Amino acid sequence: MLYIASAECLGEREAEHSAAWELLFLMLSALGYKDSDKIARHGNGKPYIEGNEFFFSLAHTDGAVCCAVSCDKKVSDFGKINVISSDTPKSEVGIDIECIDRLCDFKKISHSFFTPEELDFLSGDSLADRFYHIYTRKEALIKATGKGISGIRKTGNVLSNDDIYTYDINLGGRGYKISAALVKEKTED
Protein backbone atom coordinates (compact mmCIF):
# COMPACT_ATOMS: atom_id res chain seq x y z
CA MET A 1 0.00 0.00 0.00
CA LEU A 2 1.08 3.54 -0.69
CA TYR A 3 -0.11 6.22 1.72
CA ILE A 4 0.42 9.93 1.09
CA ALA A 5 -0.36 12.60 3.68
CA SER A 6 -0.10 16.35 3.39
CA ALA A 7 -0.67 19.32 5.65
CA GLU A 8 -0.45 23.07 5.60
CA CYS A 9 2.58 24.42 7.46
CA LEU A 10 3.25 28.10 7.99
CA GLY A 11 6.76 28.94 9.04
CA GLU A 12 10.39 28.82 8.09
CA ARG A 13 12.09 25.85 6.38
CA GLU A 14 13.20 24.45 9.72
CA ALA A 15 9.58 24.44 10.95
CA GLU A 16 8.49 22.75 7.70
CA HIS A 17 11.18 20.08 8.15
CA SER A 18 10.02 19.35 11.73
CA ALA A 19 6.35 19.33 10.66
CA ALA A 20 7.10 16.77 7.91
CA TRP A 21 8.66 14.43 10.49
CA GLU A 22 5.70 14.96 12.86
CA LEU A 23 3.29 14.08 10.04
CA LEU A 24 5.30 10.94 9.27
CA PHE A 25 5.23 9.80 12.92
CA LEU A 26 1.45 10.34 13.04
CA MET A 27 1.07 8.16 9.94
CA LEU A 28 3.42 5.49 11.28
CA SER A 29 1.52 5.45 14.57
CA ALA A 30 -1.76 4.86 12.68
CA LEU A 31 0.00 1.99 10.87
CA GLY A 32 1.01 0.45 14.20
CA TYR A 33 4.67 1.47 14.15
CA LYS A 34 5.86 2.62 17.58
CA ASP A 35 9.67 2.51 17.69
CA SER A 36 11.16 5.70 16.20
CA ASP A 37 14.63 4.60 17.35
CA LYS A 38 14.84 2.25 14.36
CA ILE A 39 15.13 5.13 11.90
CA ALA A 40 18.60 5.26 10.38
CA ARG A 41 20.22 6.72 7.25
CA HIS A 42 21.77 5.12 4.20
CA GLY A 43 25.25 6.27 3.23
CA ASN A 44 23.67 8.74 0.79
CA GLY A 45 21.64 10.34 3.62
CA LYS A 46 18.23 8.86 2.76
CA PRO A 47 16.42 7.89 5.96
CA TYR A 48 14.98 4.39 6.33
CA ILE A 49 13.45 2.14 8.95
CA GLU A 50 15.65 -0.76 9.97
CA GLY A 51 14.11 -4.13 9.17
CA ASN A 52 12.28 -2.77 6.08
CA GLU A 53 8.88 -2.85 7.77
CA PHE A 54 8.01 0.42 6.02
CA PHE A 55 9.59 2.62 3.38
CA PHE A 56 9.02 6.36 3.65
CA SER A 57 9.92 9.72 2.20
CA LEU A 58 9.39 13.34 3.29
CA ALA A 59 9.10 16.65 1.46
CA HIS A 60 8.28 20.25 2.25
CA THR A 61 7.90 23.48 0.34
CA ASP A 62 6.50 26.97 0.82
CA GLY A 63 3.58 26.48 3.20
CA ALA A 64 3.15 22.70 2.97
CA VAL A 65 4.60 19.36 4.06
CA CYS A 66 3.96 15.81 2.92
CA CYS A 67 5.13 12.28 3.46
CA ALA A 68 4.69 8.94 1.78
CA VAL A 69 4.74 5.50 3.38
CA SER A 70 4.88 2.23 1.45
CA CYS A 71 4.12 -0.96 3.36
CA ASP A 72 2.14 -4.20 3.30
CA LYS A 73 -0.37 -3.08 5.93
CA LYS A 74 -3.86 -1.86 4.96
CA VAL A 75 -5.32 0.85 7.18
CA SER A 76 -8.46 2.87 6.55
CA ASP A 77 -8.49 5.22 9.56
CA PHE A 78 -5.71 7.75 9.99
CA GLY A 79 -7.70 9.95 12.36
CA LYS A 80 -7.44 13.64 11.53
CA ILE A 81 -4.73 13.12 8.89
CA ASN A 82 -5.86 13.56 5.28
CA VAL A 83 -4.42 10.51 3.48
CA ILE A 84 -4.49 9.42 -0.16
CA SER A 85 -3.98 5.68 -0.56
CA SER A 86 -3.22 3.42 -3.48
CA ASP A 87 -3.11 -0.39 -3.50
CA THR A 88 0.52 -0.99 -4.53
CA PRO A 89 3.22 -3.47 -3.48
CA LYS A 90 5.63 -2.36 -0.76
CA SER A 91 8.57 -0.59 -2.46
CA GLU A 92 11.17 2.08 -1.92
CA VAL A 93 9.34 5.40 -2.14
CA GLY A 94 10.18 9.01 -2.86
CA ILE A 95 7.92 12.05 -2.63
CA ASP A 96 8.01 15.69 -3.68
CA ILE A 97 5.66 18.62 -3.28
CA GLU A 98 5.75 22.02 -4.98
CA CYS A 99 3.47 25.04 -4.85
CA ILE A 100 2.27 25.65 -8.40
CA ASP A 101 2.25 29.44 -7.93
CA ARG A 102 5.97 29.39 -7.11
CA LEU A 103 7.85 31.06 -9.93
CA CYS A 104 11.18 29.90 -11.29
CA ASP A 105 13.01 29.90 -14.60
CA PHE A 106 10.83 27.16 -16.11
CA LYS A 107 12.53 27.34 -19.50
CA LYS A 108 16.11 27.08 -18.17
CA ILE A 109 15.33 24.21 -15.80
CA SER A 110 13.24 22.27 -18.29
CA HIS A 111 15.81 22.56 -21.07
CA SER A 112 18.52 21.38 -18.66
CA PHE A 113 16.70 18.38 -17.20
CA PHE A 114 13.65 17.39 -19.26
CA THR A 115 13.48 14.89 -22.13
CA PRO A 116 12.14 15.93 -25.57
CA GLU A 117 8.79 14.25 -24.72
CA GLU A 118 8.58 16.17 -21.47
CA LEU A 119 9.40 19.44 -23.26
CA ASP A 120 6.53 18.73 -25.69
CA PHE A 121 4.21 18.24 -22.68
CA LEU A 122 5.04 21.78 -21.50
CA SER A 123 3.48 23.40 -24.58
CA GLY A 124 -0.07 24.55 -24.04
CA ASP A 125 -1.94 26.20 -21.20
CA SER A 126 -0.86 26.24 -17.56
CA LEU A 127 2.92 26.17 -17.93
CA ALA A 128 3.52 26.16 -14.15
CA ASP A 129 1.05 23.29 -13.62
CA ARG A 130 2.63 21.21 -16.41
CA PHE A 131 6.18 22.07 -15.29
CA TYR A 132 5.56 21.00 -11.69
CA HIS A 133 3.77 17.86 -12.89
CA ILE A 134 7.06 16.75 -14.49
CA TYR A 135 9.42 18.28 -11.92
CA THR A 136 7.77 16.66 -8.87
CA ARG A 137 7.76 13.29 -10.65
CA LYS A 138 11.52 13.59 -11.33
CA GLU A 139 12.26 14.69 -7.76
CA ALA A 140 10.17 11.86 -6.30
CA LEU A 141 11.94 9.32 -8.52
CA ILE A 142 15.45 10.43 -7.54
CA LYS A 143 14.43 10.38 -3.87
CA ALA A 144 13.07 6.84 -4.25
CA THR A 145 16.25 5.59 -5.91
CA GLY A 146 18.51 7.52 -3.52
CA LYS A 147 20.52 8.96 -6.41
CA GLY A 148 20.17 12.58 -5.32
CA ILE A 149 19.90 15.64 -7.52
CA SER A 150 22.73 14.43 -9.75
CA GLY A 151 20.43 11.61 -10.89
CA ILE A 152 17.77 13.94 -12.28
CA ARG A 153 19.22 13.85 -15.80
CA LYS A 154 19.07 10.05 -15.77
CA THR A 155 15.38 9.75 -14.89
CA GLY A 156 14.24 9.54 -18.50
CA ASN A 157 10.69 10.38 -19.49
CA VAL A 158 8.79 10.35 -16.20
CA LEU A 159 5.46 10.99 -17.94
CA SER A 160 5.28 7.36 -19.07
CA ASN A 161 6.32 5.85 -15.71
CA ASP A 162 3.29 4.05 -14.21
CA ASP A 163 5.00 3.75 -10.82
CA ILE A 164 4.80 7.51 -10.22
CA TYR A 165 1.56 8.94 -8.86
CA THR A 166 0.78 12.67 -9.13
CA TYR A 167 -1.98 14.54 -7.32
CA ASP A 168 -3.27 18.11 -7.23
CA ILE A 169 -4.14 19.31 -3.74
CA ASN A 170 -5.19 22.58 -2.14
CA LEU A 171 -3.82 23.67 1.22
CA GLY A 172 -4.57 27.06 2.73
CA GLY A 173 -5.99 28.35 -0.55
CA ARG A 174 -2.85 27.47 -2.55
CA GLY A 175 -2.47 24.77 -5.19
CA TYR A 176 0.23 22.10 -4.91
CA LYS A 177 1.51 19.18 -6.95
CA ILE A 178 2.49 16.05 -5.06
CA SER A 179 4.21 13.14 -6.76
CA ALA A 180 5.18 9.83 -5.18
CA ALA A 181 7.45 7.34 -6.95
CA LEU A 182 7.84 3.65 -6.19
CA VAL A 183 10.92 1.66 -7.20
CA LYS A 184 11.66 -1.99 -6.69
CA GLU A 185 15.42 -1.55 -6.85
CA LYS A 186 17.54 -1.14 -3.74
CA THR A 187 18.40 2.40 -2.63
CA GLU A 188 22.03 3.25 -3.30
CA ASP A 189 24.25 3.58 -0.25
CSV table of C-alpha atoms in Angstrom, one decimal:
chain,number,residue,atom,x,y,z
A,1,MET,CA,0.0,0.0,0.0
A,2,LEU,CA,1.1,3.5,-0.7
A,3,TYR,CA,-0.1,6.2,1.7
A,4,ILE,CA,0.4,9.9,1.1
A,5,ALA,CA,-0.4,12.6,3.7
A,6,SER,CA,-0.1,16.4,3.4
A,7,ALA,CA,-0.7,19.3,5.7
A,8,GLU,CA,-0.5,23.1,5.6
A,9,CYS,CA,2.6,24.4,7.5
A,10,LEU,CA,3.2,28.1,8.0
A,11,GLY,CA,6.8,28.9,9.0
A,12,GLU,CA,10.4,28.8,8.1
A,13,ARG,CA,12.1,25.9,6.4
A,14,GLU,CA,13.2,24.5,9.7
A,15,ALA,CA,9.6,24.4,11.0
A,16,GLU,CA,8.5,22.7,7.7
A,17,HIS,CA,11.2,20.1,8.2
A,18,SER,CA,10.0,19.4,11.7
A,19,ALA,CA,6.4,19.3,10.7
A,20,ALA,CA,7.1,16.8,7.9
A,21,TRP,CA,8.7,14.4,10.5
A,22,GLU,CA,5.7,15.0,12.9
A,23,LEU,CA,3.3,14.1,10.0
A,24,LEU,CA,5.3,10.9,9.3
A,25,PHE,CA,5.2,9.8,12.9
A,26,LEU,CA,1.5,10.3,13.0
A,27,MET,CA,1.1,8.2,9.9
A,28,LEU,CA,3.4,5.5,11.3
A,29,SER,CA,1.5,5.5,14.6
A,30,ALA,CA,-1.8,4.9,12.7
A,31,LEU,CA,0.0,2.0,10.9
A,32,GLY,CA,1.0,0.5,14.2
A,33,TYR,CA,4.7,1.5,14.2
A,34,LYS,CA,5.9,2.6,17.6
A,35,ASP,CA,9.7,2.5,17.7
A,36,SER,CA,11.2,5.7,16.2
A,37,ASP,CA,14.6,4.6,17.4
A,38,LYS,CA,14.8,2.3,14.4
A,39,ILE,CA,15.1,5.1,11.9
A,40,ALA,CA,18.6,5.3,10.4
A,41,ARG,CA,20.2,6.7,7.3
A,42,HIS,CA,21.8,5.1,4.2
A,43,GLY,CA,25.3,6.3,3.2
A,44,ASN,CA,23.7,8.7,0.8
A,45,GLY,CA,21.6,10.3,3.6
A,46,LYS,CA,18.2,8.9,2.8
A,47,PRO,CA,16.4,7.9,6.0
A,48,TYR,CA,15.0,4.4,6.3
A,49,ILE,CA,13.5,2.1,9.0
A,50,GLU,CA,15.7,-0.8,10.0
A,51,GLY,CA,14.1,-4.1,9.2
A,52,ASN,CA,12.3,-2.8,6.1
A,53,GLU,CA,8.9,-2.9,7.8
A,54,PHE,CA,8.0,0.4,6.0
A,55,PHE,CA,9.6,2.6,3.4
A,56,PHE,CA,9.0,6.4,3.7
A,57,SER,CA,9.9,9.7,2.2
A,58,LEU,CA,9.4,13.3,3.3
A,59,ALA,CA,9.1,16.6,1.5
A,60,HIS,CA,8.3,20.2,2.2
A,61,THR,CA,7.9,23.5,0.3
A,62,ASP,CA,6.5,27.0,0.8
A,63,GLY,CA,3.6,26.5,3.2
A,64,ALA,CA,3.2,22.7,3.0
A,65,VAL,CA,4.6,19.4,4.1
A,66,CYS,CA,4.0,15.8,2.9
A,67,CYS,CA,5.1,12.3,3.5
A,68,ALA,CA,4.7,8.9,1.8
A,69,VAL,CA,4.7,5.5,3.4
A,70,SER,CA,4.9,2.2,1.5
A,71,CYS,CA,4.1,-1.0,3.4
A,72,ASP,CA,2.1,-4.2,3.3
A,73,LYS,CA,-0.4,-3.1,5.9
A,74,LYS,CA,-3.9,-1.9,5.0
A,75,VAL,CA,-5.3,0.9,7.2
A,76,SER,CA,-8.5,2.9,6.5
A,77,ASP,CA,-8.5,5.2,9.6
A,78,PHE,CA,-5.7,7.8,10.0
A,79,GLY,CA,-7.7,9.9,12.4
A,80,LYS,CA,-7.4,13.6,11.5
A,81,ILE,CA,-4.7,13.1,8.9
A,82,ASN,CA,-5.9,13.6,5.3
A,83,VAL,CA,-4.4,10.5,3.5
A,84,ILE,CA,-4.5,9.4,-0.2
A,85,SER,CA,-4.0,5.7,-0.6
A,86,SER,CA,-3.2,3.4,-3.5
A,87,ASP,CA,-3.1,-0.4,-3.5
A,88,THR,CA,0.5,-1.0,-4.5
A,89,PRO,CA,3.2,-3.5,-3.5
A,90,LYS,CA,5.6,-2.4,-0.8
A,91,SER,CA,8.6,-0.6,-2.5
A,92,GLU,CA,11.2,2.1,-1.9
A,93,VAL,CA,9.3,5.4,-2.1
A,94,GLY,CA,10.2,9.0,-2.9
A,95,ILE,CA,7.9,12.1,-2.6
A,96,ASP,CA,8.0,15.7,-3.7
A,97,ILE,CA,5.7,18.6,-3.3
A,98,GLU,CA,5.8,22.0,-5.0
A,99,CYS,CA,3.5,25.0,-4.9
A,100,ILE,CA,2.3,25.7,-8.4
A,101,ASP,CA,2.2,29.4,-7.9
A,102,ARG,CA,6.0,29.4,-7.1
A,103,LEU,CA,7.8,31.1,-9.9
A,104,CYS,CA,11.2,29.9,-11.3
A,105,ASP,CA,13.0,29.9,-14.6
A,106,PHE,CA,10.8,27.2,-16.1
A,107,LYS,CA,12.5,27.3,-19.5
A,108,LYS,CA,16.1,27.1,-18.2
A,109,ILE,CA,15.3,24.2,-15.8
A,110,SER,CA,13.2,22.3,-18.3
A,111,HIS,CA,15.8,22.6,-21.1
A,112,SER,CA,18.5,21.4,-18.7
A,113,PHE,CA,16.7,18.4,-17.2
A,114,PHE,CA,13.6,17.4,-19.3
A,115,THR,CA,13.5,14.9,-22.1
A,116,PRO,CA,12.1,15.9,-25.6
A,117,GLU,CA,8.8,14.2,-24.7
A,118,GLU,CA,8.6,16.2,-21.5
A,119,LEU,CA,9.4,19.4,-23.3
A,120,ASP,CA,6.5,18.7,-25.7
A,121,PHE,CA,4.2,18.2,-22.7
A,122,LEU,CA,5.0,21.8,-21.5
A,123,SER,CA,3.5,23.4,-24.6
A,124,GLY,CA,-0.1,24.6,-24.0
A,125,ASP,CA,-1.9,26.2,-21.2
A,126,SER,CA,-0.9,26.2,-17.6
A,127,LEU,CA,2.9,26.2,-17.9
A,128,ALA,CA,3.5,26.2,-14.1
A,129,ASP,CA,1.1,23.3,-13.6
A,130,ARG,CA,2.6,21.2,-16.4
A,131,PHE,CA,6.2,22.1,-15.3
A,132,TYR,CA,5.6,21.0,-11.7
A,133,HIS,CA,3.8,17.9,-12.9
A,134,ILE,CA,7.1,16.7,-14.5
A,135,TYR,CA,9.4,18.3,-11.9
A,136,THR,CA,7.8,16.7,-8.9
A,137,ARG,CA,7.8,13.3,-10.7
A,138,LYS,CA,11.5,13.6,-11.3
A,139,GLU,CA,12.3,14.7,-7.8
A,140,ALA,CA,10.2,11.9,-6.3
A,141,LEU,CA,11.9,9.3,-8.5
A,142,ILE,CA,15.5,10.4,-7.5
A,143,LYS,CA,14.4,10.4,-3.9
A,144,ALA,CA,13.1,6.8,-4.3
A,145,THR,CA,16.3,5.6,-5.9
A,146,GLY,CA,18.5,7.5,-3.5
A,147,LYS,CA,20.5,9.0,-6.4
A,148,GLY,CA,20.2,12.6,-5.3
A,149,ILE,CA,19.9,15.6,-7.5
A,150,SER,CA,22.7,14.4,-9.8
A,151,GLY,CA,20.4,11.6,-10.9
A,152,ILE,CA,17.8,13.9,-12.3
A,153,ARG,CA,19.2,13.9,-15.8
A,154,LYS,CA,19.1,10.0,-15.8
A,155,THR,CA,15.4,9.8,-14.9
A,156,GLY,CA,14.2,9.5,-18.5
A,157,ASN,CA,10.7,10.4,-19.5
A,158,VAL,CA,8.8,10.3,-16.2
A,159,LEU,CA,5.5,11.0,-17.9
A,160,SER,CA,5.3,7.4,-19.1
A,161,ASN,CA,6.3,5.8,-15.7
A,162,ASP,CA,3.3,4.1,-14.2
A,163,ASP,CA,5.0,3.8,-10.8
A,164,ILE,CA,4.8,7.5,-10.2
A,165,TYR,CA,1.6,8.9,-8.9
A,166,THR,CA,0.8,12.7,-9.1
A,167,TYR,CA,-2.0,14.5,-7.3
A,168,ASP,CA,-3.3,18.1,-7.2
A,169,ILE,CA,-4.1,19.3,-3.7
A,170,ASN,CA,-5.2,22.6,-2.1
A,171,LEU,CA,-3.8,23.7,1.2
A,172,GLY,CA,-4.6,27.1,2.7
A,173,GLY,CA,-6.0,28.3,-0.6
A,174,ARG,CA,-2.9,27.5,-2.6
A,175,GLY,CA,-2.5,24.8,-5.2
A,176,TYR,CA,0.2,22.1,-4.9
A,177,LYS,CA,1.5,19.2,-7.0
A,178,ILE,CA,2.5,16.1,-5.1
A,179,SER,CA,4.2,13.1,-6.8
A,180,ALA,CA,5.2,9.8,-5.2
A,181,ALA,CA,7.5,7.3,-6.9
A,182,LEU,CA,7.8,3.6,-6.2
A,183,VAL,CA,10.9,1.7,-7.2
A,184,LYS,CA,11.7,-2.0,-6.7
A,185,GLU,CA,15.4,-1.6,-6.9
A,186,LYS,CA,17.5,-1.1,-3.7
A,187,THR,CA,18.4,2.4,-2.6
A,188,GLU,CA,22.0,3.3,-3.3
A,189,ASP,CA,24.2,3.6,-0.2
